[in-house]
Amino acid sequence: MSDKMIESNPKELVRLFEIINQFGSTCSLEFQIEGQADPLMGMVDEKIIPEFYEGDGTGAAIVLELGATTFSFEIEKHKFSKYISEMQFTICIVGSGYAVWFNSGVIPPEGISIAKQ
């Protein structure tokens, strides 16, 4: 799938996560450590709550609450990409030595259309 990924930006990814919520879908996660064949951690079918944190001198970040777990990704230290298929979103956030993959559940055509605007 990585050859289909398109470079993105933090605000766009937050918007995609918001669309996931808007249409009542869920998200799954794989936390992949560089050099390891299998993911370090995985989560399946959890509600995701995104927030774009502007920062107060400490730097901007995307904060994602996935189920009972909260992740914070500093903007300056990560690269962001996305893939929008006919039925779901794939989102990747890459930091030094790791990549975190998010896959949405099924998104209806209306949600896909909104995401592609």
Short mmCIF file of C-alpha atoms in Angstrom, two decimals:
data_model
loop_
_atom_site.label_atom_id
_atom_site.label_comp_id
_atom_site.label_asym_id
_atom_site.label_seq_id
_atom_site.Cartn_x
_atom_site.Cartn_y
_atom_site.Cartn_z
CA MET A 1 0.00 0.00 0.00
CA SER A 2 2.87 2.41 0.71
CA ASP A 3 3.41 3.09 -3.01
CA LYS A 4 -0.09 4.62 -3.14
CA MET A 5 0.37 6.85 -0.13
CA ILE A 6 0.23 10.60 -0.83
CA GLU A 7 2.10 13.16 1.24
CA SER A 8 -0.27 15.07 3.47
CA ASN A 9 -0.27 17.58 6.31
CA PRO A 10 -1.43 17.45 9.92
CA LYS A 11 -4.57 19.57 9.49
CA GLU A 12 -5.75 17.43 6.58
CA LEU A 13 -5.25 14.25 8.61
CA VAL A 14 -7.24 15.69 11.51
CA ARG A 15 -10.00 16.45 8.99
CA LEU A 16 -9.94 12.82 7.79
CA PHE A 17 -10.21 11.57 11.37
CA GLU A 18 -13.16 13.94 11.88
CA ILE A 19 -14.85 12.48 8.78
CA ILE A 20 -14.35 9.00 10.24
CA ASN A 21 -16.26 10.16 13.33
CA GLN A 22 -18.88 12.04 11.35
CA PHE A 23 -19.90 8.85 9.57
CA GLY A 24 -19.79 6.65 12.68
CA SER A 25 -16.81 4.60 11.58
CA THR A 26 -13.94 3.35 13.73
CA CYS A 27 -10.18 3.16 13.36
CA SER A 28 -7.54 0.45 13.70
CA LEU A 29 -3.85 1.05 14.39
CA GLU A 30 -0.53 -0.71 13.83
CA PHE A 31 2.56 0.73 15.52
CA GLN A 32 5.56 -0.47 13.52
CA ILE A 33 9.13 -0.15 14.82
CA GLU A 34 11.86 0.19 12.19
CA GLY A 35 13.66 -3.09 11.63
CA GLN A 36 10.94 -5.30 13.14
CA ALA A 37 8.80 -7.53 10.95
CA ASP A 38 5.74 -7.50 13.19
CA PRO A 39 3.97 -4.48 14.69
CA LEU A 40 4.89 -3.58 18.26
CA MET A 41 1.27 -2.77 19.00
CA GLY A 42 -2.10 -3.08 17.32
CA MET A 43 -5.59 -1.82 18.11
CA VAL A 44 -8.79 -2.72 16.30
CA ASP A 45 -12.10 -0.92 15.71
CA GLU A 46 -11.77 1.91 18.21
CA LYS A 47 -13.39 5.32 18.17
CA ILE A 48 -10.85 8.05 17.40
CA ILE A 49 -10.93 11.61 18.71
CA PRO A 50 -8.49 13.96 16.93
CA GLU A 51 -7.21 17.35 18.04
CA PHE A 52 -4.80 19.74 16.39
CA TYR A 53 -2.81 21.39 19.17
CA GLU A 54 -1.28 24.72 18.10
CA GLY A 55 1.23 24.72 20.95
CA ASP A 56 2.17 27.30 23.52
CA GLY A 57 5.83 27.60 22.70
CA THR A 58 6.36 23.84 22.84
CA GLY A 59 5.43 23.16 19.22
CA ALA A 60 2.29 22.10 17.43
CA ALA A 61 1.07 18.52 17.59
CA ILE A 62 -1.67 16.16 16.52
CA VAL A 63 -3.21 14.53 19.58
CA LEU A 64 -5.23 11.38 18.89
CA GLU A 65 -7.33 9.55 21.43
CA LEU A 66 -7.88 6.01 20.16
CA GLY A 67 -10.07 4.08 22.56
CA ALA A 68 -8.47 4.51 25.99
CA THR A 69 -5.03 5.39 24.57
CA THR A 70 -3.77 8.88 23.70
CA PHE A 71 -1.03 9.56 21.16
CA SER A 72 0.74 12.87 20.56
CA PHE A 73 2.73 13.51 17.38
CA GLU A 74 4.81 16.70 17.25
CA ILE A 75 4.40 18.26 13.81
CA GLU A 76 8.07 19.13 13.28
CA LYS A 77 9.25 15.61 14.10
CA HIS A 78 6.89 13.63 11.85
CA LYS A 79 5.93 13.08 8.23
CA PHE A 80 2.31 12.54 7.27
CA SER A 81 0.66 10.65 4.41
CA LYS A 82 -2.75 9.35 3.38
CA TYR A 83 -4.52 7.09 0.95
CA ILE A 84 -8.23 7.42 0.23
CA SER A 85 -9.75 4.34 -1.39
CA GLU A 86 -13.34 3.84 -2.50
CA MET A 87 -14.30 2.62 0.98
CA GLN A 88 -11.76 3.68 3.61
CA PHE A 89 -8.84 5.89 4.63
CA THR A 90 -5.29 4.79 5.37
CA ILE A 91 -3.22 7.31 7.28
CA CYS A 92 0.46 7.02 8.16
CA ILE A 93 2.49 9.10 10.61
CA VAL A 94 6.24 8.48 10.49
CA GLY A 95 8.70 9.49 13.19
CA SER A 96 12.33 8.66 13.85
CA GLY A 97 12.49 4.86 13.94
CA TYR A 98 8.77 4.12 13.73
CA ALA A 99 5.60 4.40 11.66
CA VAL A 100 2.03 4.42 12.92
CA TRP A 101 -0.63 3.21 10.48
CA PHE A 102 -4.30 4.05 10.95
CA ASN A 103 -7.02 2.33 8.89
CA SER A 104 -10.60 3.49 9.04
CA GLY A 105 -13.56 1.19 8.95
CA VAL A 106 -15.92 1.51 6.00
CA ILE A 107 -16.67 5.09 4.98
CA PRO A 108 -19.79 5.69 2.83
CA PRO A 109 -19.40 7.27 -0.64
CA GLU A 110 -20.55 10.65 0.72
CA GLY A 111 -17.67 10.64 3.23
CA ILE A 112 -15.16 9.63 0.56
CA SER A 113 -16.40 12.48 -1.63
CA ILE A 114 -16.01 14.99 1.22
CA ALA A 115 -12.49 13.72 1.92
CA LYS A 116 -11.44 14.17 -1.70
CA GLN A 117 -12.55 17.83 -1.85
#
